[in-house]
Short mmCIF file of C-alpha atoms and ligand atoms in Angstrom, two decimals:
data_model
loop_
_atom_site.label_atom_id
_atom_site.label_comp_id
_atom_site.label_asym_id
_atom_site.label_seq_id
_atom_site.Cartn_x
_atom_site.Cartn_y
_atom_site.Cartn_z
CA MET A 285 17.81 -8.71 36.33
CA GLU A 286 20.05 -9.77 38.97
CA ILE A 287 19.80 -13.38 39.53
CA PRO A 288 18.85 -13.89 43.33
CA PHE A 289 20.67 -15.74 45.77
CA ALA A 290 19.15 -19.25 46.41
CA GLU A 291 20.41 -22.44 48.25
CA ALA A 292 23.29 -24.60 46.97
CA TYR A 293 21.32 -27.74 47.33
CA ARG A 294 18.16 -29.75 46.40
CA ILE A 295 16.03 -31.68 48.64
CA LYS A 296 16.22 -35.42 48.38
CA MET A 297 14.38 -36.61 51.40
CA VAL A 298 11.79 -34.68 53.54
CA GLU A 299 10.11 -35.18 57.30
CA PRO A 300 6.56 -34.28 57.13
CA LEU A 301 5.69 -31.73 59.97
CA ARG A 302 2.62 -31.51 61.75
CA LYS A 303 0.86 -28.26 62.27
CA SER A 304 -1.42 -27.60 65.22
CA THR A 305 -4.24 -25.32 66.40
CA ARG A 306 -3.86 -22.62 69.05
CA GLU A 307 -6.20 -24.38 71.39
CA GLU A 308 -3.86 -27.52 70.79
CA ARG A 309 -0.87 -25.70 71.80
CA GLU A 310 -2.41 -24.02 75.16
CA LYS A 311 -3.15 -27.25 76.72
CA TRP A 312 0.31 -28.87 75.51
CA LEU A 313 1.83 -25.85 77.09
CA LYS A 314 -0.11 -26.10 80.15
CA ASP A 315 0.95 -30.01 80.29
CA ALA A 316 4.43 -28.92 80.00
CA ASN A 317 4.30 -26.51 82.90
CA TYR A 318 4.99 -23.66 80.54
CA ASN A 319 8.71 -24.91 79.98
CA LEU A 320 9.22 -25.36 76.29
CA PHE A 321 11.93 -27.87 77.00
CA GLY A 322 8.93 -30.14 77.92
CA LEU A 323 7.22 -30.06 74.91
CA LYS A 324 7.48 -33.26 72.43
CA SER A 325 8.97 -32.38 69.27
CA GLU A 326 5.85 -33.54 67.44
CA GLN A 327 3.87 -30.58 69.16
CA VAL A 328 6.31 -28.28 67.49
CA TYR A 329 5.92 -26.76 63.94
CA ILE A 330 9.35 -25.11 63.57
CA ASP A 331 11.88 -25.91 66.14
CA CYS A 332 14.47 -23.07 66.87
CA LEU A 333 15.38 -24.42 70.16
CA THR A 334 18.98 -25.46 69.21
CA ASP A 335 21.07 -25.59 66.05
CA SER A 336 23.14 -28.44 67.88
CA GLY A 337 22.67 -31.67 66.28
CA THR A 338 19.61 -30.67 64.45
CA GLY A 339 20.77 -30.11 60.98
CA ALA A 340 20.67 -32.31 57.68
CA MET A 341 23.29 -34.35 56.22
CA SER A 342 23.97 -34.52 52.57
CA ASP A 343 23.80 -37.51 50.29
CA ARG A 344 27.67 -37.81 50.46
CA GLN A 345 27.47 -37.75 54.31
CA TRP A 346 25.04 -40.83 54.14
CA ALA A 347 27.06 -42.71 51.68
CA ALA A 348 29.77 -42.13 53.99
CA MET A 349 27.61 -43.94 56.73
CA MET A 350 27.62 -47.06 54.70
CA THR A 351 31.22 -47.26 53.90
CA GLY A 352 32.47 -46.29 57.45
CA ASP A 353 34.16 -49.12 59.47
CA GLU A 354 33.39 -50.16 63.05
CA ALA A 355 36.71 -51.56 64.13
CA TYR A 356 37.42 -50.94 67.96
CA ALA A 357 40.91 -50.40 67.10
CA GLY A 358 42.45 -48.52 63.99
CA SER A 359 39.25 -47.76 62.37
CA LYS A 360 39.64 -46.64 58.83
CA SER A 361 37.21 -44.11 59.46
CA PHE A 362 38.97 -42.47 62.30
CA PHE A 363 41.94 -42.20 60.06
CA GLU A 364 39.64 -40.39 57.37
CA LEU A 365 38.75 -38.16 60.25
CA LYS A 366 42.25 -37.40 61.41
CA GLU A 367 43.36 -36.85 57.91
CA THR A 368 40.59 -34.26 57.21
CA ILE A 369 41.20 -32.34 60.47
CA GLY A 370 44.86 -32.25 59.56
CA ARG A 371 44.46 -30.93 56.39
CA LEU A 372 41.95 -28.18 57.42
CA THR A 373 43.57 -27.20 60.30
CA GLY A 374 47.31 -28.24 60.39
CA PHE A 375 46.73 -30.29 63.68
CA GLU A 376 48.59 -33.64 63.70
CA TYR A 377 47.14 -35.21 66.82
CA VAL A 378 43.14 -35.80 67.13
CA ILE A 379 41.15 -37.56 69.82
CA PRO A 380 37.57 -38.40 69.05
CA THR A 381 34.87 -37.68 71.68
CA HIS A 382 31.04 -38.21 71.99
CA GLN A 383 30.71 -34.51 71.88
CA GLY A 384 32.06 -30.98 72.46
CA ARG A 385 31.55 -30.92 76.34
CA ALA A 386 33.34 -34.51 76.55
CA ALA A 387 36.23 -32.78 74.34
CA GLU A 388 36.55 -30.29 77.20
CA ASN A 389 36.37 -32.81 79.89
CA VAL A 390 39.23 -34.97 78.24
CA LEU A 391 41.34 -31.88 77.68
CA PHE A 392 40.96 -30.14 80.68
CA SER A 393 41.39 -33.29 82.83
CA HIS A 394 44.95 -32.93 81.85
CA LEU A 395 45.35 -29.24 81.82
CA VAL A 396 43.15 -27.53 84.24
CA LYS A 397 43.99 -27.85 88.14
CA ALA A 398 42.66 -25.93 91.11
CA GLY A 399 43.58 -22.26 91.28
CA ASP A 400 43.94 -21.93 87.34
CA ILE A 401 42.64 -19.00 85.48
CA ILE A 402 41.41 -19.52 82.25
CA PRO A 403 40.73 -16.16 80.15
CA GLY A 404 38.72 -16.07 77.36
CA ASN A 405 35.69 -14.52 75.33
CA SER A 406 32.46 -15.40 76.95
CA HIS A 407 33.10 -19.21 77.90
CA PHE A 408 30.35 -21.23 76.65
CA ASP A 409 28.49 -22.33 79.67
CA THR A 410 29.65 -26.18 79.43
CA THR A 411 33.09 -24.90 79.14
CA LYS A 412 32.84 -22.64 82.35
CA GLY A 413 31.51 -25.63 84.07
CA HIS A 414 34.22 -27.52 83.19
CA ILE A 415 36.62 -24.89 84.50
CA GLU A 416 34.96 -24.15 87.60
CA PHE A 417 34.24 -27.88 88.41
CA ARG A 418 37.85 -28.13 88.74
CA LYS A 419 37.95 -25.00 91.19
CA ALA A 420 39.62 -22.78 88.56
CA THR A 421 38.29 -19.37 87.33
CA ALA A 422 36.86 -18.81 83.69
CA LEU A 423 37.80 -14.96 83.32
CA ASP A 424 35.78 -13.06 80.70
CA CYS A 425 37.92 -10.85 78.59
CA THR A 426 35.09 -10.18 76.13
CA ILE A 427 35.17 -6.44 74.34
CA ASP A 428 32.58 -4.62 76.52
CA ALA A 429 30.71 -3.75 73.17
CA ALA A 430 29.13 -7.11 73.07
CA LYS A 431 26.72 -6.31 75.79
CA ASP A 432 25.07 -3.35 73.94
CA THR A 433 22.48 -5.43 71.84
CA GLN A 434 21.96 -2.17 69.76
CA LEU A 435 25.56 -1.54 68.60
CA GLU A 436 26.62 -2.68 65.07
CA LEU A 437 30.38 -3.93 65.04
CA PRO A 438 31.72 -6.44 62.19
CA PHE A 439 33.64 -8.62 65.05
CA LYS A 440 31.55 -8.27 68.12
CA GLY A 441 32.72 -11.54 69.73
CA GLU A 442 36.50 -10.49 70.02
CA VAL A 443 38.76 -10.90 73.02
CA ASP A 444 39.44 -7.44 74.70
CA CYS A 445 43.54 -7.49 74.50
CA ALA A 446 43.93 -5.01 77.24
CA LYS A 447 42.00 -7.17 79.65
CA LEU A 448 43.68 -10.36 78.47
CA GLU A 449 47.21 -8.69 78.89
CA LYS A 450 46.49 -7.49 82.17
CA ALA A 451 45.17 -11.04 83.15
CA LEU A 452 48.74 -12.47 82.03
CA ALA A 453 51.01 -9.61 83.41
CA GLU A 454 49.40 -10.35 86.91
CA HIS A 455 48.81 -14.24 86.84
CA ALA A 456 50.72 -15.77 83.87
CA GLU A 457 52.13 -18.97 86.08
CA LYS A 458 48.35 -19.65 86.79
CA ILE A 459 47.35 -19.31 83.12
CA PRO A 460 47.71 -22.90 81.39
CA PHE A 461 46.05 -21.78 78.04
CA ILE A 462 43.62 -18.91 76.72
CA ILE A 463 40.39 -19.98 75.27
CA VAL A 464 39.09 -18.16 72.16
CA THR A 465 35.20 -19.17 71.23
CA VAL A 466 34.75 -18.86 67.45
CA THR A 467 32.14 -17.89 66.81
CA ASN A 468 31.46 -16.50 70.27
CA ASN A 469 28.34 -18.13 70.95
CA THR A 470 27.30 -16.73 74.32
CA ALA A 471 27.62 -13.00 72.88
CA GLY A 472 24.90 -14.00 70.02
CA GLY A 473 27.06 -15.96 67.46
CA GLN A 474 29.29 -12.87 67.29
CA PRO A 475 32.61 -13.72 65.15
CA VAL A 476 36.26 -12.88 66.09
CA SER A 477 38.29 -11.15 63.36
CA MET A 478 41.87 -12.68 62.07
CA LYS A 479 43.66 -9.51 63.37
CA ASN A 480 42.12 -10.23 66.84
CA LEU A 481 43.56 -13.97 66.58
CA ARG A 482 46.66 -12.56 65.76
CA ASP A 483 46.91 -10.29 68.43
CA VAL A 484 45.96 -12.94 71.16
CA ARG A 485 48.63 -14.85 69.70
CA ALA A 486 50.99 -12.33 70.13
CA ILE A 487 50.20 -11.77 73.64
CA ALA A 488 50.52 -15.70 74.48
CA ASP A 489 53.58 -15.79 72.99
CA LYS A 490 54.86 -12.96 75.10
CA TYR A 491 53.99 -14.75 78.15
CA GLY A 492 54.69 -18.26 77.09
CA THR A 493 51.23 -19.58 77.20
CA ARG A 494 49.02 -21.47 74.85
CA ILE A 495 45.73 -21.31 73.06
CA VAL A 496 42.75 -23.30 72.41
CA PHE A 497 39.98 -22.49 69.98
CA ASP A 498 36.66 -23.65 71.22
CA SER A 499 35.51 -24.31 67.78
CA ALA A 500 31.72 -25.27 67.48
CA ARG A 501 31.30 -22.64 64.74
CA PHE A 502 34.59 -22.08 63.15
CA VAL A 503 33.33 -22.13 59.73
CA GLU A 504 30.65 -19.64 60.36
CA ASN A 505 33.57 -17.35 61.80
CA ALA A 506 35.62 -17.95 58.68
CA TYR A 507 32.82 -16.92 56.41
CA PHE A 508 32.66 -13.65 58.49
CA ILE A 509 36.30 -12.83 58.08
CA LYS A 510 35.86 -13.66 54.14
CA THR A 511 32.98 -11.27 54.18
CA ARG A 512 33.77 -8.38 56.32
CA GLU A 513 37.76 -8.29 57.20
CA GLU A 514 40.04 -6.44 54.62
CA GLY A 515 42.35 -8.73 52.53
CA TYR A 516 40.26 -12.15 52.98
CA ALA A 517 37.46 -11.39 50.17
CA ASP A 518 39.48 -13.42 47.52
CA LYS A 519 40.49 -16.21 50.22
CA THR A 520 38.63 -19.60 50.12
CA ILE A 521 37.24 -20.57 53.33
CA LYS A 522 39.64 -23.50 53.52
CA GLU A 523 42.42 -21.08 53.36
CA ILE A 524 41.04 -18.83 56.13
CA VAL A 525 40.41 -21.70 58.36
CA LYS A 526 43.98 -22.61 58.01
CA GLU A 527 45.11 -19.25 58.67
CA MET A 528 42.96 -19.11 61.82
CA TYR A 529 44.21 -22.17 63.30
CA SER A 530 47.88 -21.15 62.76
CA TYR A 531 47.22 -19.03 65.64
CA ALA A 532 46.13 -21.80 68.03
CA ASP A 533 47.62 -24.53 69.73
CA GLY A 534 44.81 -26.87 69.84
CA MET A 535 41.19 -26.90 69.86
CA THR A 536 37.95 -28.46 71.12
CA MET A 537 35.08 -29.12 68.89
CA SER A 538 31.38 -29.92 69.09
CA SER A 539 30.68 -31.54 65.67
CA LYS A 540 27.04 -31.14 66.19
CA LYS A 541 27.65 -27.61 64.89
CA ASP A 542 30.05 -26.79 62.00
CA GLY A 543 30.74 -30.43 61.51
CA LEU A 544 27.09 -30.88 60.03
CA VAL A 545 26.60 -34.21 61.93
CA ASN A 546 24.06 -34.97 64.71
CA MET A 547 26.36 -36.23 67.49
CA GLY A 548 30.14 -35.95 67.81
CA GLY A 549 33.22 -33.95 68.89
CA PHE A 550 37.00 -34.04 68.98
CA ILE A 551 40.08 -32.59 70.51
CA ALA A 552 43.16 -31.63 67.92
CA THR A 553 46.34 -30.17 68.71
CA ARG A 554 49.92 -29.63 67.29
CA HIS A 555 51.40 -30.52 70.61
CA GLU A 556 52.54 -34.18 71.60
CA ASP A 557 52.70 -33.36 75.05
CA TRP A 558 48.97 -32.07 75.24
CA TYR A 559 47.96 -35.36 73.12
CA GLU A 560 49.79 -37.60 75.58
CA GLY A 561 48.19 -35.93 78.40
CA ALA A 562 44.56 -35.87 77.35
CA LYS A 563 45.21 -39.53 75.89
CA ARG A 564 45.08 -40.83 79.40
CA PHE A 565 41.61 -39.39 80.21
CA CYS A 566 39.79 -40.54 76.59
CA ILE A 567 40.13 -44.17 77.53
CA PRO A 568 38.39 -44.10 80.79
CA PHE A 569 35.77 -41.47 79.74
CA GLU A 570 34.97 -41.72 76.27
CA GLY A 571 36.59 -44.96 74.73
CA PHE A 572 39.70 -46.25 72.97
CA LEU A 573 41.57 -43.76 71.16
CA THR A 574 40.51 -44.51 67.38
CA TYR A 575 36.72 -44.34 68.41
CA GLY A 576 36.34 -41.99 71.56
CA GLY A 577 32.65 -42.28 71.94
CA MET A 578 31.80 -42.19 68.18
CA ASN A 579 30.54 -44.97 65.86
CA GLY A 580 32.96 -45.70 62.87
CA ARG A 581 30.17 -44.70 60.46
CA ASP A 582 29.67 -41.14 62.31
CA MET A 583 33.35 -40.47 62.20
CA ALA A 584 33.20 -40.87 58.38
CA ALA A 585 30.12 -38.90 58.01
CA LEU A 586 31.96 -36.05 60.26
CA ALA A 587 35.01 -36.17 57.97
CA VAL A 588 32.76 -35.44 54.85
CA GLY A 589 30.52 -32.85 56.80
CA LEU A 590 33.88 -30.86 57.96
CA ASP A 591 35.16 -30.81 54.26
CA GLU A 592 31.61 -30.16 52.76
CA ASN A 593 30.83 -27.21 55.39
CA THR A 594 34.34 -25.45 54.45
CA GLU A 595 33.05 -24.71 50.90
CA LEU A 596 31.82 -21.45 50.29
CA GLU A 597 28.49 -22.52 48.81
CA THR A 598 27.54 -24.46 52.05
CA ILE A 599 28.40 -22.04 54.64
CA GLU A 600 27.08 -18.96 52.42
CA THR A 601 23.70 -20.83 52.23
CA ARG A 602 23.69 -20.93 55.82
CA ILE A 603 24.56 -17.61 56.93
CA LYS A 604 22.34 -15.98 54.23
CA GLN A 605 19.29 -17.89 55.38
CA VAL A 606 19.97 -16.54 59.17
CA GLN A 607 20.44 -13.02 57.39
CA TYR A 608 17.17 -13.31 55.69
CA LEU A 609 15.63 -13.95 58.81
CA ALA A 610 17.16 -10.74 60.42
CA ALA A 611 16.21 -8.67 57.58
CA LYS A 612 12.36 -9.51 58.25
CA LEU A 613 12.92 -8.54 61.74
CA ASP A 614 14.34 -5.14 60.46
CA GLU A 615 11.19 -4.62 58.40
CA TYR A 616 9.24 -5.18 61.33
CA GLY A 617 11.22 -3.29 63.85
CA ILE A 618 11.74 -6.08 66.15
CA PRO A 619 14.92 -5.41 68.31
CA TYR A 620 17.63 -8.42 68.45
CA GLN A 621 21.22 -8.56 69.22
CA ARG A 622 22.86 -6.60 66.28
CA PRO A 623 24.06 -7.28 63.79
CA VAL A 624 22.71 -10.65 63.55
CA GLY A 625 25.28 -13.46 64.09
CA GLY A 626 26.05 -16.79 62.35
CA HIS A 627 23.43 -19.30 63.69
CA ALA A 628 20.59 -17.68 65.66
CA ILE A 629 18.65 -14.49 66.39
CA PHE A 630 18.52 -13.12 69.93
CA VAL A 631 15.51 -11.30 70.29
CA ASP A 632 15.83 -8.55 73.05
CA ALA A 633 12.76 -9.21 75.26
CA SER A 634 13.21 -6.42 77.70
CA LYS A 635 12.88 -4.01 74.84
CA VAL A 636 9.53 -5.91 73.83
CA LEU A 637 7.53 -6.68 76.57
CA THR A 638 8.27 -3.60 78.56
CA ASN A 639 5.09 -3.86 80.62
CA ILE A 640 6.39 -7.08 82.29
CA PRO A 641 8.68 -6.49 85.43
CA LYS A 642 12.14 -8.77 85.63
CA GLU A 643 10.42 -10.65 88.36
CA GLU A 644 8.07 -12.30 85.75
CA PHE A 645 10.67 -13.11 83.48
CA PRO A 646 9.83 -11.04 80.18
CA ALA A 647 11.83 -13.48 77.87
CA GLN A 648 10.18 -16.50 78.68
CA THR A 649 6.93 -15.15 78.56
CA LEU A 650 7.78 -13.97 74.74
CA ALA A 651 8.88 -17.33 73.88
CA LEU A 652 5.79 -18.86 75.11
CA GLU A 653 3.69 -16.40 73.24
CA VAL A 654 5.69 -17.07 70.01
CA TYR A 655 4.80 -20.59 70.40
CA LEU A 656 1.23 -20.33 70.99
CA GLU A 657 1.17 -17.89 67.77
CA ALA A 658 2.62 -20.13 65.52
CA GLY A 659 4.00 -23.31 66.90
CA VAL A 660 7.64 -21.97 66.49
CA ARG A 661 10.00 -23.10 69.68
CA GLY A 662 12.66 -20.60 70.82
CA CYS A 663 14.55 -20.77 73.82
CA GLU A 664 15.08 -18.14 76.81
CA ILE A 665 18.27 -17.13 77.31
CA GLY A 666 17.61 -14.64 80.13
CA TYR A 667 16.90 -14.50 83.69
CA ILE A 668 15.75 -18.19 84.18
CA LEU A 669 18.75 -19.48 82.50
CA ALA A 670 20.95 -17.18 84.86
CA ASP A 671 19.82 -19.15 87.82
CA ARG A 672 19.94 -17.84 91.43
CA ASP A 673 23.06 -16.39 93.17
CA PRO A 674 24.90 -19.12 95.09
CA VAL A 675 25.22 -17.30 97.95
CA THR A 676 22.23 -14.97 98.36
CA ARG A 677 20.04 -17.17 96.52
CA GLU A 678 18.40 -14.08 94.89
CA ASN A 679 17.59 -14.23 90.88
CA ARG A 680 20.15 -12.90 89.06
CA PHE A 681 18.69 -9.98 86.94
CA GLY A 682 22.08 -8.20 85.99
CA GLY A 683 22.57 -9.59 82.29
CA LEU A 684 20.48 -9.47 79.13
CA ASP A 685 16.80 -11.12 78.91
CA LEU A 686 16.90 -12.58 75.45
CA VAL A 687 14.85 -15.22 73.27
CA ARG A 688 17.36 -17.17 70.98
CA PHE A 689 15.90 -18.52 67.61
CA CYS A 690 18.53 -21.00 66.20
CA ILE A 691 18.44 -21.87 62.76
CA ALA A 692 19.06 -25.85 61.91
CA ARG A 693 21.43 -26.31 59.15
CA ARG A 694 20.01 -27.13 55.75
CA SER A 695 16.72 -27.97 57.57
CA TYR A 696 14.00 -25.38 56.90
CA THR A 697 13.35 -23.00 54.02
CA ASN A 698 12.84 -19.34 53.68
CA ASN A 699 9.05 -19.76 53.84
CA HIS A 700 9.53 -21.12 57.42
CA MET A 701 11.88 -18.07 58.16
CA ASP A 702 8.68 -15.92 57.12
CA VAL A 703 6.78 -17.93 59.28
CA ILE A 704 8.93 -17.13 62.57
CA ALA A 705 9.12 -13.56 61.54
CA ALA A 706 5.52 -13.24 61.26
CA ALA A 707 5.05 -14.83 64.64
CA LEU A 708 7.26 -12.57 66.20
CA LYS A 709 5.54 -9.57 64.29
CA ASN A 710 2.14 -10.69 65.42
CA VAL A 711 3.46 -10.70 69.05
CA TYR A 712 5.24 -7.43 68.83
CA ASP A 713 2.16 -5.75 67.45
CA ARG A 714 -0.03 -6.84 70.63
CA ARG A 715 3.27 -6.43 72.93
CA HIS A 716 1.18 -3.70 74.97
CA GLU A 717 -1.67 -6.01 75.72
CA ILE A 718 0.66 -8.52 77.38
CA LYS A 719 0.94 -7.36 81.24
CA ARG A 720 1.77 -10.23 83.29
CA GLY A 721 4.39 -12.94 82.81
CA VAL A 722 5.09 -16.18 84.69
CA LYS A 723 6.10 -17.20 88.17
CA ILE A 724 8.46 -20.34 89.30
CA VAL A 725 6.28 -23.10 91.12
CA TRP A 726 9.23 -25.57 91.22
CA GLU A 727 13.17 -25.40 90.25
CA THR A 728 16.56 -27.01 90.62
CA GLU A 729 19.25 -25.47 92.25
CA LEU A 730 21.81 -25.34 89.13
CA MET A 731 20.54 -25.18 85.50
CA ARG A 732 17.17 -24.72 86.25
CA HIS A 733 15.98 -23.50 83.03
CA PHE A 734 15.59 -27.36 81.61
CA THR A 735 13.42 -28.58 84.15
CA VAL A 736 11.76 -25.42 85.72
CA LYS A 737 7.77 -25.48 86.34
CA LEU A 738 6.01 -22.37 85.66
CA GLU A 739 2.65 -20.76 85.87
CA ARG A 740 1.15 -18.15 84.06
CA ILE A 741 0.27 -15.07 86.32
CA THR A 742 -3.35 -13.86 85.73
CA GLU A 743 -3.60 -11.01 88.32
C1 PLP B 1180 27.60 -26.49 71.97
C2 PLP B 1180 29.11 -25.83 72.35
C3 PLP B 1180 29.70 -26.68 73.10
C4 PLP B 1180 29.51 -28.02 73.76
O1 PLP B 1180 29.34 -28.94 72.91
P1 PLP B 1180 28.24 -30.04 73.07
O2 PLP B 1180 28.62 -30.82 71.65
O3 PLP B 1180 26.78 -29.58 73.16
O4 PLP B 1180 28.66 -30.98 74.08
C5 PLP B 1180 31.01 -25.86 73.44
N1 PLP B 1180 31.47 -24.67 73.03
C6 PLP B 1180 30.40 -24.06 72.22
C7 PLP B 1180 30.64 -22.47 71.79
C8 PLP B 1180 29.36 -24.60 71.90
O5 PLP B 1180 28.48 -23.93 70.99
#
């Protein structure tokens, strides 16, 4: 028989997990005001809230933690990190930051001014926040197909070149750069093809503007190019990464994702003027240029993590686990954003809890039910997260109402994936009995989902 696919690692250290009873979970959830962000991590059996900073480091990374140095200026670990990033991307200039949003803050402080327009493919929320905070506009140019959860496309996170070209034709002088997010997190971890990156480059060149890649999951994107795009099957992940960045002028990175570390970020670019400009903001916001908010040992572990994750065995193990979970959901008929992306499953709650009106937040209700079922914590990416309209103060019900289950890197086994799938199946099978949702009893004006207090509606 064919030898089945299995993980390209063995487990050397474990963190025991506590299982709980449904009764305990009922009480904990009530104490947390039916907000999953309010739970303590010990109250969760399998934590799928995020894949950010939640992965496991390798023995090589832990060894680098010991050999990293803690110099304020001229840290050896910084130069290891700079060398690795340069080798992988071709970018000469590197500024470390404490995480991805800090990289955005430092670079955008130099590049974005009031009245600017930054086109891109579904800007991540902190990216959009840093643009709007500077009174500029984040213009979404994602392909329309990304909004239809049931449509199967190999590269569903792409930039719509017609939309992008229109923006440049009309406002080129107001556009300091284009931002391309690889993979497109907001659209469900969906990849962008090499062809699309090349086309965006051609448009940028035509109008004389530059391109930043928001790079949190750049390795997952490279894996999808290798497995889905013609001409790349025989290329290594590192070759694909190198080609991807040949079409960019710079990058912002959240190392908590494809850097395989628990905290960190950076900016990298080929342009001295961007480096010189951004440098001025690194020092007051983050720290001196050779640590920028990171410990030396953490930069050393990041250098190893970037190298390790751009090896096929590592990234293949990661993506295949996410696809394993998706295949279980297919078997059970549970609707999610298709095809599954690189880091998470996004279950389409509006197609599951059809009895629950929008006003009672179906995705949040589904996330609560899955936690009660098996101690699995997902995250509502729906109407609560969408906040209220800043002018009318009405809830925004225009977008999708999803529950996201992120898979932490190298942390859970496929048995855990079976538990997540079974919990979803049990809730799915009794979906018609779930007739009432939740109501908001307390909320903040912006980003309310983190702290919102809810009550279950019981008639
Ligand atoms: C996580 C993320 C960020 C922000 O990074 P942090 O490290 O959380 O600050 C930016 N863009 C994308 C696409 C991300 O996924």
